[in-house]
mmCIF file of C-alpha atoms in Angstrom:
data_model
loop_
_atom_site.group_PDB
_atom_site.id
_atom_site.type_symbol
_atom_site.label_atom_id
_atom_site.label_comp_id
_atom_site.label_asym_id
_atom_site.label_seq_id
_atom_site.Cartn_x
_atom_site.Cartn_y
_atom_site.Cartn_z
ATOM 1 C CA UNK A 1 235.689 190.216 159.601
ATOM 2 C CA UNK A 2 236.373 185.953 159.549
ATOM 3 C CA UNK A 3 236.411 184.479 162.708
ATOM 4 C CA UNK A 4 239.354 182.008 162.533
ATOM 5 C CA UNK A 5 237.684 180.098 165.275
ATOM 6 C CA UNK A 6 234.749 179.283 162.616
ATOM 7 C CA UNK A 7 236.579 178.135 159.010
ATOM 8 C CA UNK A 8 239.708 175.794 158.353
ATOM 9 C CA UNK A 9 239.999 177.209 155.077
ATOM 10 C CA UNK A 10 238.865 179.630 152.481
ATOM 11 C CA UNK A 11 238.155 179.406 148.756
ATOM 12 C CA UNK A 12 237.900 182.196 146.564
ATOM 13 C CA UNK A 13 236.941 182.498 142.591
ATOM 14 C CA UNK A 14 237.790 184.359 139.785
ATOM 15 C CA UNK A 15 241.403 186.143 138.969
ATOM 16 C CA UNK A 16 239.758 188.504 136.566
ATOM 17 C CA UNK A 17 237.850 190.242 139.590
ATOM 18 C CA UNK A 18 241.150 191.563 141.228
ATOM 19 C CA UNK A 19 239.134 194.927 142.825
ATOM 20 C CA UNK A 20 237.034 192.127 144.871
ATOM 21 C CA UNK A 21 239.456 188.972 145.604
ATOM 22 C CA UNK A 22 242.585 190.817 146.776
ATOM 23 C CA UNK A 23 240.517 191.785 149.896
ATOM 24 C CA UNK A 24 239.159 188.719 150.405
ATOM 25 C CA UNK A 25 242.547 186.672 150.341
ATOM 26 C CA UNK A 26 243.946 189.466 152.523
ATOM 27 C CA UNK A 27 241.579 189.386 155.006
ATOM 28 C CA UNK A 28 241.802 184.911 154.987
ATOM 29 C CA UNK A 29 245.506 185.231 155.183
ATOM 30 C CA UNK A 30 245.229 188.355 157.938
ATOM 31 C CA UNK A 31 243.662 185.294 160.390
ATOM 32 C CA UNK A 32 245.646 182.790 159.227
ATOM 33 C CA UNK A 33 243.743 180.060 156.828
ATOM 34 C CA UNK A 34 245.027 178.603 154.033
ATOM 35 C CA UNK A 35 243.518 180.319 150.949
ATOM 36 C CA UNK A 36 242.598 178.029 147.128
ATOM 37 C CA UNK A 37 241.576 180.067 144.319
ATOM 38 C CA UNK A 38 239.641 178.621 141.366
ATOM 39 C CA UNK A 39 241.307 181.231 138.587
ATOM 40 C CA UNK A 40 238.776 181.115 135.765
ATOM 41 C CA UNK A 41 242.128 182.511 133.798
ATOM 42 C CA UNK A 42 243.143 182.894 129.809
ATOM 43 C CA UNK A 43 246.119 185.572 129.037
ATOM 44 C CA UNK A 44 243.844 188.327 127.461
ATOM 45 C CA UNK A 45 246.747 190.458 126.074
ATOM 46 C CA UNK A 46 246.164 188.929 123.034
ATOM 47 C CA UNK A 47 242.265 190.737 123.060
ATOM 48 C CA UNK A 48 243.148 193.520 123.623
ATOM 49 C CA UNK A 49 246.334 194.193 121.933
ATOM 50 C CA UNK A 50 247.420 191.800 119.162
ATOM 51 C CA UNK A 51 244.028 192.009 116.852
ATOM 52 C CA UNK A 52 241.998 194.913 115.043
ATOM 53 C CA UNK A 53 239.201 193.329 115.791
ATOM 54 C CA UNK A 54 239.035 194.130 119.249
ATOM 55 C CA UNK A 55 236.222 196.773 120.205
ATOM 56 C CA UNK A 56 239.054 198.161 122.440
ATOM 57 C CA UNK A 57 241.251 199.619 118.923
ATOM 58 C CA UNK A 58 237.824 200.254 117.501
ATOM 59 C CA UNK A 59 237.001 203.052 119.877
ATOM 60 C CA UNK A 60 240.206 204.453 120.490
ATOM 61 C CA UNK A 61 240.768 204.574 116.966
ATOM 62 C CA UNK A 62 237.404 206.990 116.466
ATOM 63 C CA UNK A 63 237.996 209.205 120.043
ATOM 64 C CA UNK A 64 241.700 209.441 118.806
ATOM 65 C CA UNK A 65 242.269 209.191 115.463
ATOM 66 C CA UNK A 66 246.078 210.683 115.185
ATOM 67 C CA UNK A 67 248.234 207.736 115.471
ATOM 68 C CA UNK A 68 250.497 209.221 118.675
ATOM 69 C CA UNK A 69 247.605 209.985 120.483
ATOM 70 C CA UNK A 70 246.399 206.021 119.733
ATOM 71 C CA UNK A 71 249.763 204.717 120.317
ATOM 72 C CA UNK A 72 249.922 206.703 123.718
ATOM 73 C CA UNK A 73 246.447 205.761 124.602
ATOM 74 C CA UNK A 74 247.362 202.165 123.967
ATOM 75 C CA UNK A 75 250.508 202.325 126.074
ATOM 76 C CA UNK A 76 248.428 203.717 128.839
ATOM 77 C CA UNK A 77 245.859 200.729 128.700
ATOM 78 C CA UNK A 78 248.883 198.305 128.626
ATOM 79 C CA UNK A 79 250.424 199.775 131.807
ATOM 80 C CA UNK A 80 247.386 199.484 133.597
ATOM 81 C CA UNK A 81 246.614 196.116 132.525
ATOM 82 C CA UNK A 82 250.485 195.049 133.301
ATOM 83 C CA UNK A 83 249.807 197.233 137.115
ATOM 84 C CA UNK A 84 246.442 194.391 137.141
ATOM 85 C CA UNK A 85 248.314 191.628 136.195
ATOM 86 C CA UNK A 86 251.519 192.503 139.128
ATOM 87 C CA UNK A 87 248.101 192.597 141.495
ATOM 88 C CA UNK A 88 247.003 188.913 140.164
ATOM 89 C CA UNK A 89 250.743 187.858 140.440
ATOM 90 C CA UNK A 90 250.908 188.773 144.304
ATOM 91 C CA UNK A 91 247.252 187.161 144.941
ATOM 92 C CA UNK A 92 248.041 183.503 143.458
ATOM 93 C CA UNK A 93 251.479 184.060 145.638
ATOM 94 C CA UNK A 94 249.344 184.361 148.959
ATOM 95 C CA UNK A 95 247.292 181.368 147.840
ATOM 96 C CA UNK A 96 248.662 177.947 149.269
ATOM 97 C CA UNK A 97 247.051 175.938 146.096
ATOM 98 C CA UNK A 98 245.683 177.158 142.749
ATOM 99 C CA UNK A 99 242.716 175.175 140.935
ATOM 100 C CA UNK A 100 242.041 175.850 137.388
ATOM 101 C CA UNK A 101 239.684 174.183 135.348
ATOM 102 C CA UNK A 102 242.254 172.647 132.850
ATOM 103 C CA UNK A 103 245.595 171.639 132.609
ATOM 104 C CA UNK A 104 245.892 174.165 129.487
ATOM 105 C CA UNK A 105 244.461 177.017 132.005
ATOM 106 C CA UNK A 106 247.431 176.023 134.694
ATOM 107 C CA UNK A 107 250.111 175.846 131.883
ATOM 108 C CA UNK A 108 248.903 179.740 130.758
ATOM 109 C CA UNK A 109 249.402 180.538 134.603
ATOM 110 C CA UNK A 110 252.628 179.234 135.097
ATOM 111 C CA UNK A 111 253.962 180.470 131.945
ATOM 112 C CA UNK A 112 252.380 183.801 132.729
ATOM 113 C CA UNK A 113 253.234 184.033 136.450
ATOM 114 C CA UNK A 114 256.082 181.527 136.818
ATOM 115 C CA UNK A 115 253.632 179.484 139.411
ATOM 116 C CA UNK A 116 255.562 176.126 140.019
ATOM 117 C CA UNK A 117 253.439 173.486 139.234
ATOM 118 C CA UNK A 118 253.302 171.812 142.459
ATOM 119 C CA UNK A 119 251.016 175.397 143.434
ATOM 120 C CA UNK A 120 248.756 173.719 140.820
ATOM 121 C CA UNK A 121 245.459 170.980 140.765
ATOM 122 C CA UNK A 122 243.204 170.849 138.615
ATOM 123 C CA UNK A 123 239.658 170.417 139.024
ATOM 124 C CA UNK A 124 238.000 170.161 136.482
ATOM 125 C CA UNK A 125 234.468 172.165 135.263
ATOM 126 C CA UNK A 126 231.132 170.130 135.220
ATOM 127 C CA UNK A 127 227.721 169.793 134.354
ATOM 128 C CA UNK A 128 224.405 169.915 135.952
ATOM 129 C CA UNK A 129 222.957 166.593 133.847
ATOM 130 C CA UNK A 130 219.399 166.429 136.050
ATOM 131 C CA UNK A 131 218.459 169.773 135.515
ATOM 132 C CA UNK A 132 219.262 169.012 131.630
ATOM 133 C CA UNK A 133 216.840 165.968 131.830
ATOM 134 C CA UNK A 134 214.422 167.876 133.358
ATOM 135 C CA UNK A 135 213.784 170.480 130.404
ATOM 136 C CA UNK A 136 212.503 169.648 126.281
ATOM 137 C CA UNK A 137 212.807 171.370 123.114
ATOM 138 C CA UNK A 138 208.997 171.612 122.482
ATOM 139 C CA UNK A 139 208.957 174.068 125.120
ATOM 140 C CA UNK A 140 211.162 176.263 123.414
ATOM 141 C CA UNK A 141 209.734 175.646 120.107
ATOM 142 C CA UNK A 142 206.261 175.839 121.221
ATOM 143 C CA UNK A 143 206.739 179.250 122.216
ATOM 144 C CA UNK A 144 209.082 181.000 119.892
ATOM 145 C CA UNK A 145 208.088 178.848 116.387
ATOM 146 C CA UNK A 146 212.093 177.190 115.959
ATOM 147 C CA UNK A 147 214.291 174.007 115.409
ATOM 148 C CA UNK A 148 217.171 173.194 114.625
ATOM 149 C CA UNK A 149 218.824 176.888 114.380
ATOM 150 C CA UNK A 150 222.378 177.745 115.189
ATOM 151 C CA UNK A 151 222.444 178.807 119.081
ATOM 152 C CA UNK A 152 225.037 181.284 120.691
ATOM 153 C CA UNK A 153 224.795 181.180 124.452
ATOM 154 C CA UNK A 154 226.692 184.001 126.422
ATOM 155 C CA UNK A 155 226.078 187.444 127.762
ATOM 156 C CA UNK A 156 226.556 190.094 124.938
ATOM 157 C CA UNK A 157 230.290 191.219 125.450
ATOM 158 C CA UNK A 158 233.113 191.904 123.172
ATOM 159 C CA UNK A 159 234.913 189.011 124.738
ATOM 160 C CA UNK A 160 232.356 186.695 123.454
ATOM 161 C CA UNK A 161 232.561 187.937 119.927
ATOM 162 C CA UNK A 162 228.939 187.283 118.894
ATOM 163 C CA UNK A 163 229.149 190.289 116.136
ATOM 164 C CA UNK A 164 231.912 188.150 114.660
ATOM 165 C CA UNK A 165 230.099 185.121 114.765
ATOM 166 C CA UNK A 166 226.854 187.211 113.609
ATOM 167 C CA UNK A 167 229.346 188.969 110.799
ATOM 168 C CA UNK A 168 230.988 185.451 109.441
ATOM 169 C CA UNK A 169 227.521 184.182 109.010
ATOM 170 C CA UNK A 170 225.870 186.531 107.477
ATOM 171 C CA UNK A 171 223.088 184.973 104.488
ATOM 172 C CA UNK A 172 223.766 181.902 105.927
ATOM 173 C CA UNK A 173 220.064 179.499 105.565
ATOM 174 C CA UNK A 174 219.932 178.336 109.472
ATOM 175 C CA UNK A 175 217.903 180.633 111.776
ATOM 176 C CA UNK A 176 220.437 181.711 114.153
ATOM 177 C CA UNK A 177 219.227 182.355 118.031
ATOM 178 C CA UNK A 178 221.626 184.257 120.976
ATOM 179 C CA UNK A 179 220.947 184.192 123.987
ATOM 180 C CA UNK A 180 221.979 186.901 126.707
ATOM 181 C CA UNK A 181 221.360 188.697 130.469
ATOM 182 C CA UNK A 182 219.637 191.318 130.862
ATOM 183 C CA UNK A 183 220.495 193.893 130.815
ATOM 184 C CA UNK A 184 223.292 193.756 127.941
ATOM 185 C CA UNK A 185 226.185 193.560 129.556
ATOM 186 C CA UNK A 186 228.271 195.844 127.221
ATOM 187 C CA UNK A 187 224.551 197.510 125.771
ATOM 188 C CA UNK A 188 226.148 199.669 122.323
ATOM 189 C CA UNK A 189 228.324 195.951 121.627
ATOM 190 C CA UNK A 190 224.683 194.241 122.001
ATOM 191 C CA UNK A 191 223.175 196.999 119.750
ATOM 192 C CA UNK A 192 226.023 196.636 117.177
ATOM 193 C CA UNK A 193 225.080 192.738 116.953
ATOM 194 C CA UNK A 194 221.414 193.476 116.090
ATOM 195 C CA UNK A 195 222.801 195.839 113.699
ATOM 196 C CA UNK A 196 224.719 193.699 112.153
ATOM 197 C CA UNK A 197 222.477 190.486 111.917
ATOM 198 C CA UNK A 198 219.676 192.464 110.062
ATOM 199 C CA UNK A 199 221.889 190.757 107.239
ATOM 200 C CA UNK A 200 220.770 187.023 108.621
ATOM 201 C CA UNK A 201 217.154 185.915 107.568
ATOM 202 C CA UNK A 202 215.795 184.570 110.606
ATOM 203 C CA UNK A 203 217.527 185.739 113.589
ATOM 204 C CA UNK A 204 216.077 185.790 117.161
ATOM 205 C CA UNK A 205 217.676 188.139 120.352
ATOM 206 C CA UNK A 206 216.723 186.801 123.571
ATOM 207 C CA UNK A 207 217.267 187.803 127.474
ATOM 208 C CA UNK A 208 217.000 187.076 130.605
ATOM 209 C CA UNK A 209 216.132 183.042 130.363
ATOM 210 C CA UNK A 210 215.124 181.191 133.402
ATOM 211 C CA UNK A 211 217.987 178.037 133.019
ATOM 212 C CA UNK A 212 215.757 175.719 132.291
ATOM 213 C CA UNK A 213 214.376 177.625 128.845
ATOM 214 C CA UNK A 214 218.290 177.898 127.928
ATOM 215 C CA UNK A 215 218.333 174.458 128.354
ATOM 216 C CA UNK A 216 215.180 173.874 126.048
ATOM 217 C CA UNK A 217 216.661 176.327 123.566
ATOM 218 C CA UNK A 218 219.325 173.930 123.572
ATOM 219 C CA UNK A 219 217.370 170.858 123.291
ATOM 220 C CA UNK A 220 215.863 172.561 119.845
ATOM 221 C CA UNK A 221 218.817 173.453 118.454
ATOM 222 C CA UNK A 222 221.112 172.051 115.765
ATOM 223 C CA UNK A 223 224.526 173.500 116.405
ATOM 224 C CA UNK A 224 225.654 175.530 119.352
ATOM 225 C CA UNK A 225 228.513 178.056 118.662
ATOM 226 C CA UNK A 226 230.823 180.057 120.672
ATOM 227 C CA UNK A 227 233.378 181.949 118.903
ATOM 228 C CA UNK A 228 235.017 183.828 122.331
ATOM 229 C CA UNK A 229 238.332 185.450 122.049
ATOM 230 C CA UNK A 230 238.955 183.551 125.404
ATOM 231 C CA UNK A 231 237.328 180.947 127.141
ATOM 232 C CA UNK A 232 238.857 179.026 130.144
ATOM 233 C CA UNK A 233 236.092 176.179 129.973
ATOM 234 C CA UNK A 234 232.941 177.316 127.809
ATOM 235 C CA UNK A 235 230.098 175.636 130.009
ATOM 236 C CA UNK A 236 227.686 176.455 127.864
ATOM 237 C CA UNK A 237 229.221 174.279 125.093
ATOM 238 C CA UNK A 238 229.525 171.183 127.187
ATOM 239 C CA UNK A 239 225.666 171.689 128.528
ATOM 240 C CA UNK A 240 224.806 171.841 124.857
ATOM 241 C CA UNK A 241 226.158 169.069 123.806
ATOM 242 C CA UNK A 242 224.454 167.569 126.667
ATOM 243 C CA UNK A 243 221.259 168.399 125.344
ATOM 244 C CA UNK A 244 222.212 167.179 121.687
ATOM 245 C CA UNK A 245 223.691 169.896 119.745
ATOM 246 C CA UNK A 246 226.470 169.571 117.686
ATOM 247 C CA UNK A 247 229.378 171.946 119.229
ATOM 248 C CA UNK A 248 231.749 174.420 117.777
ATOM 249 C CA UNK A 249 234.061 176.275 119.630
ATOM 250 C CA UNK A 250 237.233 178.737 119.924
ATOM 251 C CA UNK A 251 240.497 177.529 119.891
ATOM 252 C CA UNK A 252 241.588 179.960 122.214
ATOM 253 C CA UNK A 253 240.821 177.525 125.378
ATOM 254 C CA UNK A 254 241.603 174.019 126.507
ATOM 255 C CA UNK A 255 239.468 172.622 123.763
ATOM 256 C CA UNK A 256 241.123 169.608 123.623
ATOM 257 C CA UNK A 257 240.588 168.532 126.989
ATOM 258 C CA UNK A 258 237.137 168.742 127.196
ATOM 259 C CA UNK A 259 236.250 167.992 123.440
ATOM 260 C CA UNK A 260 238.863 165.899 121.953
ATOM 261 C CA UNK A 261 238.036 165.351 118.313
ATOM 262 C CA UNK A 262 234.095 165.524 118.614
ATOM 263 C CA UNK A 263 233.435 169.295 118.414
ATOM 264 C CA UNK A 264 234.290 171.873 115.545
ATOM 265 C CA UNK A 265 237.157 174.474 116.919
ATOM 266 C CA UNK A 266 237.069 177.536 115.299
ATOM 267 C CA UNK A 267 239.820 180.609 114.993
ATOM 268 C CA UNK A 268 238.031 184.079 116.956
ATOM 269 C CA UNK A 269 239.762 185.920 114.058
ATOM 270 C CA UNK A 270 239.085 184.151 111.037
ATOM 271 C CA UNK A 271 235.148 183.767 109.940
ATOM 272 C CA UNK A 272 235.939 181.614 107.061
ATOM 273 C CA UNK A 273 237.046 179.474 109.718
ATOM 274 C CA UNK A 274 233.533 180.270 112.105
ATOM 275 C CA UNK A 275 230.992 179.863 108.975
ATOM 276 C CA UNK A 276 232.999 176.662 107.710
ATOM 277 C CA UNK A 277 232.977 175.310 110.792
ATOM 278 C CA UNK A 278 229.258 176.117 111.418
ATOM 279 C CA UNK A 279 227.997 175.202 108.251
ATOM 280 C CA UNK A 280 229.684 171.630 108.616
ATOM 281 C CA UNK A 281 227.897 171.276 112.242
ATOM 282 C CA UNK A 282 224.653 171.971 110.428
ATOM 283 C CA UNK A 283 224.783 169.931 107.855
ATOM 284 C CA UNK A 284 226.323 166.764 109.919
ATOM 285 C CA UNK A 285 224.202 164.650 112.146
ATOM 286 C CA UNK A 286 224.227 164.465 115.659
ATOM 287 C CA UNK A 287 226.851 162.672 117.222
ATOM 288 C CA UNK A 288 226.387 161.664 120.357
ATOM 289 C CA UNK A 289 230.195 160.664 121.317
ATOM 290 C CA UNK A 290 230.644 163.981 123.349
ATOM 291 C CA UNK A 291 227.785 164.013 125.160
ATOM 292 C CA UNK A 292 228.894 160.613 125.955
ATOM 293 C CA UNK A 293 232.348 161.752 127.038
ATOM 294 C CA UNK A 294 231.478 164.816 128.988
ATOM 295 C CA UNK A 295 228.772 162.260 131.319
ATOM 296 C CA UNK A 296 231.841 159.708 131.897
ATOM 297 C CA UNK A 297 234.501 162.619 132.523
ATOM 298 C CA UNK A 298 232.802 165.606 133.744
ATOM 299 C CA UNK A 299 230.658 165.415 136.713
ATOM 300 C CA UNK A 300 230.152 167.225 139.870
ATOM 301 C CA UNK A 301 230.760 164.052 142.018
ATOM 302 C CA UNK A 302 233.802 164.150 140.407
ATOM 303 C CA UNK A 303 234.696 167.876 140.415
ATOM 304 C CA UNK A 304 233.222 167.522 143.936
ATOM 305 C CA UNK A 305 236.186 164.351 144.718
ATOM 306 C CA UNK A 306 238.944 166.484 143.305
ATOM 307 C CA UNK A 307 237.764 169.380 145.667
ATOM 308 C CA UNK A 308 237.419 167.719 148.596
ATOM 309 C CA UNK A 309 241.353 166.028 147.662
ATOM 310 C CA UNK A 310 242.346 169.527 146.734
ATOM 311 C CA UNK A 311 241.364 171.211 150.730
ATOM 312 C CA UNK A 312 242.534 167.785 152.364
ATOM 313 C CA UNK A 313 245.707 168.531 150.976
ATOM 314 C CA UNK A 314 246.132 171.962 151.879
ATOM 315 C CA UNK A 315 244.659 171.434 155.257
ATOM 316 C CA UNK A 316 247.558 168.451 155.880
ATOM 317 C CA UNK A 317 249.801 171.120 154.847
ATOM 318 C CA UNK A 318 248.969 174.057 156.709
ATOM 319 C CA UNK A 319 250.502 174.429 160.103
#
């Protein structure tokens, strides 16, 4: 139970964990604060419903291979997902002010909730630059033997699509290194990839990294790719290009506000478009121009100002 007496305020994370927020808010609003919910949203219909590719039709098209027993199966996925999505609706109602990390993650809200825009602030993701300093790429070199390799940073989930960035790049010359928790998130999607990458020359599965030997794999690499279906930030790519790697990255996010022009953006569902794209980060030199632009624009002191505007507000507001 809160005590009232003991919080002005509560913030809660994540949309996409509906079975764990919509008790929290409840039980905020039940003694009264004011409730702000960082989303961490992208419409995923698209995922799950609008491409083959998705592991999703893969399945149900093996367990159910007559087409009305697929088409009912897939009705039945969308009616739960549209029941989850009714649930999200009624939790950013109860909140008093939403906080994306984009203005292309609150536009994909309102349009998909009808949220009036005055419900939304952004504040905008950042990076942890001293523990970047801290770390160097002969650490990571030292112990696994490579340089300048294409990286892929991201637990091992269809979401992230690493078997269609391992699948679009397949002969390509660069060693190519992912990087992943432990245990596999989805384990048979993390099996597929090393199924599928026994096509790639030099290719190198890791888990389980302390942050500071991501950070060194980083630091060693060429080109960091992330080729997600959805991504409403993709941290890793602004850490990498931190620690000097030339970025690519899906077009299904707010690319443009955190890369501009300086990063390669990529189509999820094309891999001409992924192996173009990473063959041209390869083969270019390092540009430091986002690196530059993510330590001028995306800070914590700054993400921490916006916050700190962000409760003020709702706490003048709250009666």
């Amino acid at each position: 139970a809160i005590n009232r007496n003991n919080f002005d305020l509560a913030h809660a994370f994540n949309l996409f964990d509906i079975d764990s927020l919509e008790p929290q808010v409840a039980a905020a609003k039940q003694c009264g604060l004011p409730v702000l919910l960082t989303t961490n949203y992208w419409n995923p219909l698209e995922f799950f419903f609008e491409t083959s590719h998705s592991l999703f039709h893969q399945v149900a098209r093996s367990l159910l291979p007559r087409q009305f027993l697929f088409d009912r199966y897939c009705r039945q996925k969308r009616n739960r997902m549209q029941s989850e999505l009714e649930r999200q609706r009624k939790v950013l109602e109860a909140a008093s002010l939403i906080l994306p990390n984009s203005v292309g993650e609150g536009c994909e809200l309102q349009r998909d909730f009808g949220l009036p825009s005055e419900k939304v602030s952004v504040v905008y993701n950042a990076v942890d630059f001293d523990d970047i300093a801290a770390t160097n790429a002969e650490a990571f070199t030292a112990e696994y033997g490579m340089k300048d390799f294409v990286l892929c940073v991201g637990r091992f989930e269809e979401r992230k699509n690493q078997l269609g960035v391992i699948k679009a790049l397949a002969g390509l010359n660069a060693p190519l290194v992912f990087i992943g928790g432990v245990p596999p998130y989805q384990r048979p999607y993390f099996e597929a990839c090393q199924k599928a990458a026994r096509r790639i020359p030099k290719v190198l599965f890791l888990a389980g990294l302390p942050q500071k030997s991501v950070f060194a794999a980083m630091k060693a690499a060429k080109a960091h790719v992330l080729g997600s279906w959805w991504e409403n930030t993709g941290l890793v790519s602004l850490e990498a290009a931190v620690c000097g790697c030339n970025v690519v990255s899906t077009n299904r996010s707010p690319w443009q506000e955190y890369f501009a022009d300086d990063a390669w953006i990529i189509n999820p569902a094309d891999p001409a478009s992924i192996r173009q794209a990473v063959e041209a980060a390869v083969n270019s030199p390092v540009s430091n121009a986002l690196a530059e632009r993510i330590r001028e624009r995306f800070t914590w002191p700054q993400a921490a100002a916006d916050l700190a505007k962000a409760y003020q507000r709702v706490l003048e507001n709250h009666t």
